PDB file of C-alpha atoms in Angstrom:
ATOM      1  CA  MET A   1       1.849 -31.726 -23.767  1.00 88.00           C
ATOM      2  CA  ALA A   2       1.185 -28.026 -23.252  1.00 95.00           C
ATOM      3  CA  LYS A   3       3.813 -25.366 -22.780  1.00 97.00           C
ATOM      4  CA  ILE A   4       2.927 -23.703 -19.459  1.00 98.00           C
ATOM      5  CA  ILE A   5       3.652 -19.969 -19.224  1.00 98.00           C
ATOM      6  CA  CYS A   6       2.915 -17.958 -16.100  1.00 98.00           C
ATOM      7  CA  VAL A   7       2.344 -14.233 -16.527  1.00 98.00           C
ATOM      8  CA  ALA A   8       3.822 -12.610 -13.452  1.00 95.00           C
ATOM      9  CA  ASN A   9       4.999  -9.356 -11.938  1.00 92.00           C
ATOM     10  CA  GLN A  10       4.850  -8.545  -8.223  1.00 87.00           C
ATOM     11  CA  LYS A  11       3.965  -4.963  -9.134  1.00 85.00           C
ATOM     12  CA  GLY A  12       0.282  -4.356  -9.883  1.00 84.00           C
ATOM     13  CA  GLY A  13      -1.127  -2.367 -12.803  1.00 86.00           C
ATOM     14  CA  VAL A  14       1.459  -3.398 -15.387  1.00 90.00           C
ATOM     15  CA  GLY A  15      -0.912  -5.096 -17.847  1.00 91.00           C
ATOM     16  CA  LYS A  16      -0.517  -8.610 -16.471  1.00 95.00           C
ATOM     17  CA  THR A  17      -4.141  -9.778 -16.747  1.00 96.00           C
ATOM     18  CA  THR A  18      -4.578  -7.837 -19.992  1.00 97.00           C
ATOM     19  CA  THR A  19      -1.638  -9.786 -21.398  1.00 98.00           C
ATOM     20  CA  ALA A  20      -2.770 -13.179 -20.072  1.00 98.00           C
ATOM     21  CA  VAL A  21      -6.263 -12.683 -21.545  1.00 98.00           C
ATOM     22  CA  ASN A  22      -5.318 -11.183 -24.898  1.00 98.00           C
ATOM     23  CA  LEU A  23      -2.293 -13.336 -25.670  1.00 98.00           C
ATOM     24  CA  SER A  24      -4.357 -16.448 -24.833  1.00 98.00           C
ATOM     25  CA  ALA A  25      -7.170 -15.222 -27.091  1.00 98.00           C
ATOM     26  CA  SER A  26      -4.796 -14.301 -29.938  1.00 98.00           C
ATOM     27  CA  LEU A  27      -3.191 -17.752 -29.871  1.00 98.00           C
ATOM     28  CA  ALA A  28      -6.684 -19.297 -29.830  1.00 98.00           C
ATOM     29  CA  VAL A  29      -7.575 -17.250 -32.928  1.00 97.00           C
ATOM     30  CA  ALA A  30      -4.456 -18.794 -34.519  1.00 96.00           C
ATOM     31  CA  GLU A  31      -6.083 -22.190 -33.731  1.00 97.00           C
ATOM     32  CA  ARG A  32      -3.733 -23.128 -30.911  1.00 97.00           C
ATOM     33  CA  ARG A  33      -5.520 -24.950 -28.084  1.00 98.00           C
ATOM     34  CA  VAL A  34      -5.188 -22.676 -25.065  1.00 98.00           C
ATOM     35  CA  LEU A  35      -6.160 -22.930 -21.398  1.00 98.00           C
ATOM     36  CA  LEU A  36      -6.251 -19.679 -19.415  1.00 98.00           C
ATOM     37  CA  VAL A  37      -5.776 -20.369 -15.686  1.00 98.00           C
ATOM     38  CA  ASP A  38      -6.937 -17.625 -13.313  1.00 98.00           C
ATOM     39  CA  MET A  39      -4.806 -17.750 -10.142  1.00 96.00           C
ATOM     40  CA  ASP A  40      -5.825 -14.279  -8.935  1.00 95.00           C
ATOM     41  CA  PRO A  41      -8.651 -14.110  -6.346  1.00 94.00           C
ATOM     42  CA  GLN A  42      -9.987 -11.019  -8.142  1.00 94.00           C
ATOM     43  CA  GLY A  43     -10.984 -13.307 -11.021  1.00 95.00           C
ATOM     44  CA  ASN A  44     -10.366 -10.629 -13.656  1.00 96.00           C
ATOM     45  CA  ALA A  45      -8.922 -13.003 -16.248  1.00 97.00           C
ATOM     46  CA  GLY A  46     -12.184 -14.949 -16.188  1.00 97.00           C
ATOM     47  CA  SER A  47     -14.409 -11.894 -16.466  1.00 96.00           C
ATOM     48  CA  GLY A  48     -12.132 -10.662 -19.294  1.00 96.00           C
ATOM     49  CA  VAL A  49     -13.229 -13.635 -21.404  1.00 97.00           C
ATOM     50  CA  GLY A  50     -16.895 -13.414 -20.425  1.00 95.00           C
ATOM     51  CA  ALA A  51     -17.183 -15.619 -17.308  1.00 95.00           C
ATOM     52  CA  ASP A  52     -19.693 -14.533 -14.669  1.00 93.00           C
ATOM     53  CA  LYS A  53     -18.112 -15.125 -11.233  1.00 87.00           C
ATOM     54  CA  GLU A  54     -21.542 -15.080  -9.571  1.00 88.00           C
ATOM     55  CA  LEU A  55     -22.703 -18.081 -11.597  1.00 91.00           C
ATOM     56  CA  LEU A  56     -19.673 -20.301 -10.986  1.00 93.00           C
ATOM     57  CA  GLU A  57     -20.474 -23.466  -9.056  1.00 92.00           C
ATOM     58  CA  GLU A  58     -16.819 -24.506  -8.836  1.00 96.00           C
ATOM     59  CA  SER A  59     -13.498 -22.758  -9.388  1.00 97.00           C
ATOM     60  CA  ILE A  60      -9.778 -23.404  -9.149  1.00 97.00           C
ATOM     61  CA  TYR A  61     -10.175 -23.113  -5.370  1.00 97.00           C
ATOM     62  CA  ASP A  62     -12.121 -26.407  -5.369  1.00 97.00           C
ATOM     63  CA  ALA A  63      -9.343 -28.107  -7.327  1.00 97.00           C
ATOM     64  CA  LEU A  64      -6.624 -26.811  -4.989  1.00 96.00           C
ATOM     65  CA  ILE A  65      -8.408 -27.461  -1.683  1.00 95.00           C
ATOM     66  CA  ASP A  66     -10.890 -30.292  -2.335  1.00 94.00           C
ATOM     67  CA  ASP A  67      -9.172 -32.081  -5.247  1.00 95.00           C
ATOM     68  CA  ALA A  68     -12.148 -31.445  -7.542  1.00 97.00           C
ATOM     69  CA  PRO A  69     -11.238 -32.687 -11.051  1.00 97.00           C
ATOM     70  CA  ALA A  70      -9.871 -29.913 -13.293  1.00 97.00           C
ATOM     71  CA  ALA A  71     -11.745 -31.234 -16.349  1.00 96.00           C
ATOM     72  CA  ARG A  72     -15.067 -30.699 -14.532  1.00 97.00           C
ATOM     73  CA  ILE A  73     -14.297 -27.060 -13.658  1.00 97.00           C
ATOM     74  CA  ILE A  74     -12.746 -25.873 -16.934  1.00 98.00           C
ATOM     75  CA  GLN A  75     -15.158 -23.856 -19.070  1.00 97.00           C
ATOM     76  CA  ARG A  76     -15.524 -23.062 -22.740  1.00 97.00           C
ATOM     77  CA  THR A  77     -15.368 -19.436 -23.917  1.00 97.00           C
ATOM     78  CA  GLU A  78     -16.646 -17.550 -26.937  1.00 96.00           C
ATOM     79  CA  LEU A  79     -13.483 -18.605 -28.799  1.00 97.00           C
ATOM     80  CA  PRO A  80     -13.602 -22.325 -29.692  1.00 97.00           C
ATOM     81  CA  TYR A  81      -9.893 -22.890 -29.014  1.00 98.00           C
ATOM     82  CA  LEU A  82      -9.814 -21.033 -25.682  1.00 98.00           C
ATOM     83  CA  HIS A  83     -10.862 -22.613 -22.379  1.00 98.00           C
ATOM     84  CA  LEU A  84     -10.884 -21.057 -18.908  1.00 98.00           C
ATOM     85  CA  PHE A  85      -9.979 -22.422 -15.481  1.00 98.00           C
ATOM     86  CA  PRO A  86     -11.865 -19.768 -13.460  1.00 98.00           C
ATOM     87  CA  ALA A  87     -11.215 -18.199 -10.049  1.00 97.00           C
ATOM     88  CA  THR A  88     -13.420 -16.536  -7.445  1.00 94.00           C
ATOM     89  CA  SER A  89     -12.683 -14.565  -4.293  1.00 93.00           C
ATOM     90  CA  ASP A  90     -12.649 -17.934  -2.431  1.00 93.00           C
ATOM     91  CA  LEU A  91      -9.114 -18.291  -3.755  1.00 94.00           C
ATOM     92  CA  ALA A  92      -7.931 -15.631  -1.278  1.00 91.00           C
ATOM     93  CA  GLY A  93      -8.450 -18.162   1.524  1.00 91.00           C
ATOM     94  CA  ALA A  94      -6.624 -20.950  -0.280  1.00 90.00           C
ATOM     95  CA  GLU A  95      -3.226 -19.736   0.839  1.00 83.00           C
ATOM     96  CA  LEU A  96      -4.029 -20.239   4.534  1.00 86.00           C
ATOM     97  CA  GLU A  97      -5.713 -23.561   3.869  1.00 91.00           C
ATOM     98  CA  LEU A  98      -2.727 -24.850   1.885  1.00 89.00           C
ATOM     99  CA  VAL A  99      -0.210 -24.093   4.636  1.00 84.00           C
ATOM    100  CA  SER A 100      -0.669 -27.486   6.300  1.00 85.00           C
ATOM    101  CA  VAL A 101      -0.803 -29.449   3.007  1.00 87.00           C
ATOM    102  CA  THR A 102       2.197 -31.651   2.173  1.00 86.00           C
ATOM    103  CA  ASP A 103       4.132 -30.498  -0.910  1.00 90.00           C
ATOM    104  CA  ARG A 104       1.762 -27.519  -1.140  1.00 93.00           C
ATOM    105  CA  GLU A 105       3.954 -25.624  -3.670  1.00 94.00           C
ATOM    106  CA  ARG A 106       3.373 -28.349  -6.282  1.00 96.00           C
ATOM    107  CA  LYS A 107      -0.410 -28.580  -5.964  1.00 96.00           C
ATOM    108  CA  LEU A 108      -1.143 -26.619  -9.175  1.00 97.00           C
ATOM    109  CA  LYS A 109       1.531 -28.577 -11.083  1.00 97.00           C
ATOM    110  CA  ARG A 110      -0.280 -31.828 -10.287  1.00 97.00           C
ATOM    111  CA  ILE A 111      -3.673 -30.345 -11.211  1.00 98.00           C
ATOM    112  CA  LEU A 112      -2.464 -29.073 -14.599  1.00 98.00           C
ATOM    113  CA  SER A 113      -0.682 -32.332 -15.430  1.00 97.00           C
ATOM    114  CA  SER A 114      -4.125 -33.988 -15.572  1.00 96.00           C
ATOM    115  CA  VAL A 115      -5.256 -31.762 -18.474  1.00 97.00           C
ATOM    116  CA  SER A 116      -1.966 -30.712 -20.085  1.00 97.00           C
ATOM    117  CA  ASP A 117      -2.238 -33.125 -23.024  1.00 97.00           C
ATOM    118  CA  SER A 118      -5.436 -31.396 -24.193  1.00 97.00           C
ATOM    119  CA  TYR A 119      -3.700 -28.051 -24.878  1.00 98.00           C
ATOM    120  CA  ASP A 120      -0.825 -26.460 -26.784  1.00 97.00           C
ATOM    121  CA  TYR A 121      -0.449 -23.586 -24.311  1.00 98.00           C
ATOM    122  CA  ILE A 122      -1.500 -23.016 -20.713  1.00 98.00           C
ATOM    123  CA  PHE A 123      -1.286 -19.428 -19.429  1.00 98.00           C
ATOM    124  CA  ILE A 124      -1.462 -18.736 -15.691  1.00 98.00           C
ATOM    125  CA  ASP A 125      -2.488 -15.237 -14.598  1.00 98.00           C
ATOM    126  CA  CYS A 126      -0.754 -14.665 -11.239  1.00 96.00           C
ATOM    127  CA  PRO A 127      -1.780 -12.307  -8.421  1.00 92.00           C
ATOM    128  CA  PRO A 128       0.347  -9.127  -8.100  1.00 89.00           C
ATOM    129  CA  SER A 129       2.292 -10.404  -5.071  1.00 86.00           C
ATOM    130  CA  LEU A 130       4.711 -13.126  -4.097  1.00 85.00           C
ATOM    131  CA  ASN A 131       2.486 -15.561  -2.245  1.00 90.00           C
ATOM    132  CA  LEU A 132       1.787 -19.273  -2.279  1.00 93.00           C
ATOM    133  CA  LEU A 133      -0.452 -18.895  -5.350  1.00 94.00           C
ATOM    134  CA  THR A 134       2.369 -17.254  -7.364  1.00 95.00           C
ATOM    135  CA  ILE A 135       4.856 -19.843  -6.087  1.00 95.00           C
ATOM    136  CA  ASN A 136       2.477 -22.623  -7.225  1.00 96.00           C
ATOM    137  CA  ALA A 137       2.207 -20.988 -10.657  1.00 97.00           C
ATOM    138  CA  MET A 138       5.979 -20.675 -11.108  1.00 97.00           C
ATOM    139  CA  THR A 139       6.539 -24.227  -9.873  1.00 97.00           C
ATOM    140  CA  ALA A 140       4.021 -25.527 -12.441  1.00 98.00           C
ATOM    141  CA  ALA A 141       5.319 -23.416 -15.338  1.00 98.00           C
ATOM    142  CA  ASN A 142       7.960 -23.973 -18.007  1.00 98.00           C
ATOM    143  CA  SER A 143       8.555 -20.234 -18.302  1.00 97.00           C
ATOM    144  CA  VAL A 144       7.630 -16.774 -16.984  1.00 98.00           C
ATOM    145  CA  LEU A 145       6.373 -13.924 -19.147  1.00 98.00           C
ATOM    146  CA  ILE A 146       7.041 -10.592 -17.411  1.00 97.00           C
ATOM    147  CA  PRO A 147       4.864  -7.618 -18.454  1.00 96.00           C
ATOM    148  CA  LEU A 148       6.679  -4.382 -17.660  1.00 94.00           C
ATOM    149  CA  GLN A 149       5.104  -0.940 -17.781  1.00 90.00           C
ATOM    150  CA  CYS A 150       7.418   1.689 -19.280  1.00 84.00           C
ATOM    151  CA  GLU A 151       7.527   3.964 -16.240  1.00 84.00           C
ATOM    152  CA  PHE A 152       9.964   5.242 -13.611  1.00 78.00           C
ATOM    153  CA  TYR A 153       9.991   2.266 -11.208  1.00 80.00           C
ATOM    154  CA  ALA A 154      10.050  -0.404 -13.930  1.00 80.00           C
ATOM    155  CA  MET A 155      13.627  -1.538 -13.280  1.00 80.00           C
ATOM    156  CA  GLU A 156      12.974  -1.855  -9.542  1.00 81.00           C
ATOM    157  CA  GLY A 157       9.939  -4.071 -10.174  1.00 82.00           C
ATOM    158  CA  LEU A 158      11.914  -6.127 -12.669  1.00 89.00           C
ATOM    159  CA  SER A 159      14.759  -6.803 -10.236  1.00 89.00           C
ATOM    160  CA  GLN A 160      12.200  -8.065  -7.666  1.00 89.00           C
ATOM    161  CA  ILE A 161      10.574 -10.539 -10.052  1.00 92.00           C
ATOM    162  CA  LEU A 162      13.984 -11.763 -11.294  1.00 94.00           C
ATOM    163  CA  LYS A 163      15.012 -12.463  -7.675  1.00 93.00           C
ATOM    164  CA  THR A 164      11.798 -14.438  -7.181  1.00 93.00           C
ATOM    165  CA  ILE A 165      12.389 -16.479 -10.357  1.00 96.00           C
ATOM    166  CA  ASN A 166      15.930 -17.204  -9.157  1.00 96.00           C
ATOM    167  CA  LEU A 167      14.632 -18.469  -5.798  1.00 94.00           C
ATOM    168  CA  ILE A 168      12.097 -20.742  -7.520  1.00 96.00           C
ATOM    169  CA  GLN A 169      14.827 -22.083  -9.850  1.00 97.00           C
ATOM    170  CA  GLN A 170      17.036 -22.902  -6.868  1.00 96.00           C
ATOM    171  CA  GLY A 171      14.406 -24.623  -4.773  1.00 92.00           C
ATOM    172  CA  LEU A 172      11.301 -25.791  -6.647  1.00 95.00           C
ATOM    173  CA  ASN A 173      11.667 -25.668 -10.430  1.00 97.00           C
ATOM    174  CA  SER A 174      15.228 -25.760 -11.765  1.00 97.00           C
ATOM    175  CA  SER A 175      14.057 -25.806 -15.414  1.00 96.00           C
ATOM    176  CA  LEU A 176      12.034 -22.536 -15.148  1.00 97.00           C
ATOM    177  CA  ILE A 177      13.145 -19.985 -17.757  1.00 96.00           C
ATOM    178  CA  ILE A 178      12.196 -16.426 -18.685  1.00 96.00           C
ATOM    179  CA  GLU A 179       9.853 -16.537 -21.683  1.00 96.00           C
ATOM    180  CA  GLY A 180      10.402 -12.835 -22.222  1.00 96.00           C
ATOM    181  CA  ILE A 181      10.054  -9.319 -20.890  1.00 96.00           C
ATOM    182  CA  LEU A 182       7.089  -7.573 -22.507  1.00 97.00           C
ATOM    183  CA  LEU A 183       7.004  -3.767 -22.634  1.00 95.00           C
ATOM    184  CA  THR A 184       3.419  -2.646 -21.960  1.00 95.00           C
ATOM    185  CA  MET A 185       1.448   0.642 -21.887  1.00 91.00           C
ATOM    186  CA  PHE A 186       4.067   2.134 -24.176  1.00 90.00           C
ATOM    187  CA  ASP A 187       3.543   5.717 -25.340  1.00 87.00           C
ATOM    188  CA  ALA A 188       5.994   6.673 -28.087  1.00 79.00           C
ATOM    189  CA  ARG A 189       5.229  10.404 -27.523  1.00 83.00           C
ATOM    190  CA  ASN A 190       6.412  10.170 -23.926  1.00 83.00           C
ATOM    191  CA  ASN A 191      10.161  10.651 -23.387  1.00 84.00           C
ATOM    192  CA  LEU A 192      10.208   8.589 -20.176  1.00 85.00           C
ATOM    193  CA  SER A 193       8.396   5.717 -21.885  1.00 86.00           C
ATOM    194  CA  ARG A 194      10.995   5.682 -24.666  1.00 89.00           C
ATOM    195  CA  GLN A 195      13.939   5.982 -22.253  1.00 90.00           C
ATOM    196  CA  VAL A 196      12.717   3.122 -20.037  1.00 88.00           C
ATOM    197  CA  GLY A 197      12.132   0.960 -23.123  1.00 90.00           C
ATOM    198  CA  GLU A 198      15.675   1.636 -24.357  1.00 91.00           C
ATOM    199  CA  GLU A 199      17.163   0.954 -20.916  1.00 90.00           C
ATOM    200  CA  ILE A 200      15.371  -2.399 -20.609  1.00 91.00           C
ATOM    201  CA  ARG A 201      16.480  -3.415 -24.124  1.00 93.00           C
ATOM    202  CA  THR A 202      20.084  -2.423 -23.313  1.00 93.00           C
ATOM    203  CA  HIS A 203      20.252  -4.426 -20.077  1.00 91.00           C
ATOM    204  CA  PHE A 204      18.072  -7.364 -21.186  1.00 93.00           C
ATOM    205  CA  ALA A 205      18.609  -7.529 -24.939  1.00 94.00           C
ATOM    206  CA  LYS A 206      18.042 -11.279 -25.235  1.00 94.00           C
ATOM    207  CA  GLU A 207      15.042 -11.469 -22.913  1.00 95.00           C
ATOM    208  CA  THR A 208      13.060  -8.429 -24.155  1.00 96.00           C
ATOM    209  CA  LEU A 209      10.404  -9.303 -26.724  1.00 97.00           C
ATOM    210  CA  GLN A 210      10.298  -7.363 -29.983  1.00 96.00           C
ATOM    211  CA  THR A 211       6.548  -6.743 -29.721  1.00 97.00           C
ATOM    212  CA  VAL A 212       5.555  -3.704 -27.661  1.00 96.00           C
ATOM    213  CA  ILE A 213       2.027  -3.213 -26.301  1.00 96.00           C
ATOM    214  CA  PRO A 214       0.900   0.420 -26.702  1.00 94.00           C
ATOM    215  CA  ARG A 215      -1.422   2.431 -24.511  1.00 92.00           C
ATOM    216  CA  ASN A 216      -4.779   1.887 -26.212  1.00 93.00           C
ATOM    217  CA  VAL A 217      -8.262   3.020 -25.165  1.00 94.00           C
ATOM    218  CA  ARG A 218      -9.991   0.061 -26.832  1.00 95.00           C
ATOM    219  CA  LEU A 219      -7.735  -2.336 -24.926  1.00 94.00           C
ATOM    220  CA  SER A 220      -8.804  -0.820 -21.599  1.00 94.00           C
ATOM    221  CA  GLU A 221     -12.495  -0.830 -22.621  1.00 95.00           C
ATOM    222  CA  ALA A 222     -12.636  -4.498 -23.673  1.00 96.00           C
ATOM    223  CA  PRO A 223     -12.728  -6.131 -20.163  1.00 95.00           C
ATOM    224  CA  SER A 224     -15.877  -4.196 -19.173  1.00 95.00           C
ATOM    225  CA  HIS A 225     -17.577  -5.901 -22.141  1.00 96.00           C
ATOM    226  CA  GLY A 226     -16.300  -9.348 -21.091  1.00 96.00           C
ATOM    227  CA  LYS A 227     -14.368  -9.761 -24.312  1.00 97.00           C
ATOM    228  CA  PRO A 228     -10.719 -10.079 -25.302  1.00 97.00           C
ATOM    229  CA  ILE A 229      -9.596  -7.303 -27.646  1.00 97.00           C
ATOM    230  CA  CYS A 230      -9.687  -9.545 -30.735  1.00 96.00           C
ATOM    231  CA  LEU A 231     -13.467  -9.924 -30.257  1.00 96.00           C
ATOM    232  CA  TYR A 232     -14.099  -6.369 -29.055  1.00 96.00           C
ATOM    233  CA  ASP A 233     -12.212  -4.438 -31.750  1.00 96.00           C
ATOM    234  CA  ILE A 234      -9.999  -6.502 -34.065  1.00 95.00           C
ATOM    235  CA  THR A 235      -8.884  -3.367 -35.953  1.00 96.00           C
ATOM    236  CA  SER A 236      -7.497  -1.566 -32.884  1.00 96.00           C
ATOM    237  CA  ARG A 237      -3.775  -1.088 -32.225  1.00 96.00           C
ATOM    238  CA  GLY A 238      -4.184  -3.145 -29.065  1.00 95.00           C
ATOM    239  CA  ALA A 239      -5.558  -6.128 -31.008  1.00 97.00           C
ATOM    240  CA  THR A 240      -2.823  -5.871 -33.636  1.00 97.00           C
ATOM    241  CA  SER A 241      -0.086  -5.762 -31.007  1.00 98.00           C
ATOM    242  CA  TYR A 242      -1.354  -8.886 -29.211  1.00 98.00           C
ATOM    243  CA  MET A 243      -1.684 -10.753 -32.527  1.00 98.00           C
ATOM    244  CA  ASP A 244       1.938  -9.757 -33.222  1.00 98.00           C
ATOM    245  CA  LEU A 245       2.916 -11.036 -29.780  1.00 98.00           C
ATOM    246  CA  ALA A 246       1.167 -14.374 -30.459  1.00 97.00           C
ATOM    247  CA  LYS A 247       3.146 -14.693 -33.712  1.00 97.00           C
ATOM    248  CA  GLU A 248       6.376 -13.907 -31.852  1.00 97.00           C
ATOM    249  CA  ILE A 249       5.662 -16.534 -29.161  1.00 95.00           C
ATOM    250  CA  ILE A 250       4.877 -19.147 -31.838  1.00 94.00           C
ATOM    251  CA  GLY A 251       8.013 -18.102 -33.746  1.00 91.00           C
ATOM    252  CA  ARG A 252      10.169 -18.574 -30.665  1.00 80.00           C
ATOM    253  CA  GLU A 253       8.808 -22.107 -30.268  1.00 74.00           C
ATOM    254  CA  VAL A 254       9.759 -22.901 -33.876  1.00 66.00           C
ATOM    255  CA  SER A 255      13.258 -21.362 -33.574  1.00 62.00           C
ATOM    256  CA  HIS A 256      13.904 -23.215 -30.287  1.00 58.00           C
ATOM    257  CA  GLY A 257      12.970 -26.456 -31.974  1.00 52.00           C
TER     258      GLY A 257
END
């Protein structure tokens, strides 16, 4: 059965989709069977691995609203071990349509349980807000990976997401844990970047991952080519850092038994 990790932060622009796409791809390169679930109506996780939203006949919206089978919607990608559960802008309407559905917060959990045995990891890319889609993701997940940009308001954003996780633990998913806090867009030449990184490590020593994702031009170019960084430029610092992160995630699994 897959380990389900949702990649979440209520603050936008922190490298959430970049992390969901590139960590999924890096684990797939390491021959782990990975499903990338796009729960953001913008559909950027899908386009980041080469999916064309205009050509999609069905998406995760159809699974959530019309009970379309997940196995029919899931697509292959350029990487043999990486599959995609795509999203389109239709997903924006799903929240309103789910309001009247019984046990609506557990809809994604039930959908993923039908395919979980086929994968080692399932990553869910959440929208940058606390809505019913994010709540579904956290209810379905075993853990939350929190990307955190090393900038002035980082701690404020972190306290918000920790409050959300706490609420989910109390009401919908008592076994949800923090997979880790991931420092992103790190610039070692920038004093603020270094200070924020040190502050996070001081306050959250156990939760903060060792791997740090640097600011990297190649990393920001890759999505416009519809490729994860490991296919766009394997020699870049961005690719190396996500491969290191994949090793760290696998290592944590081994050390936790």
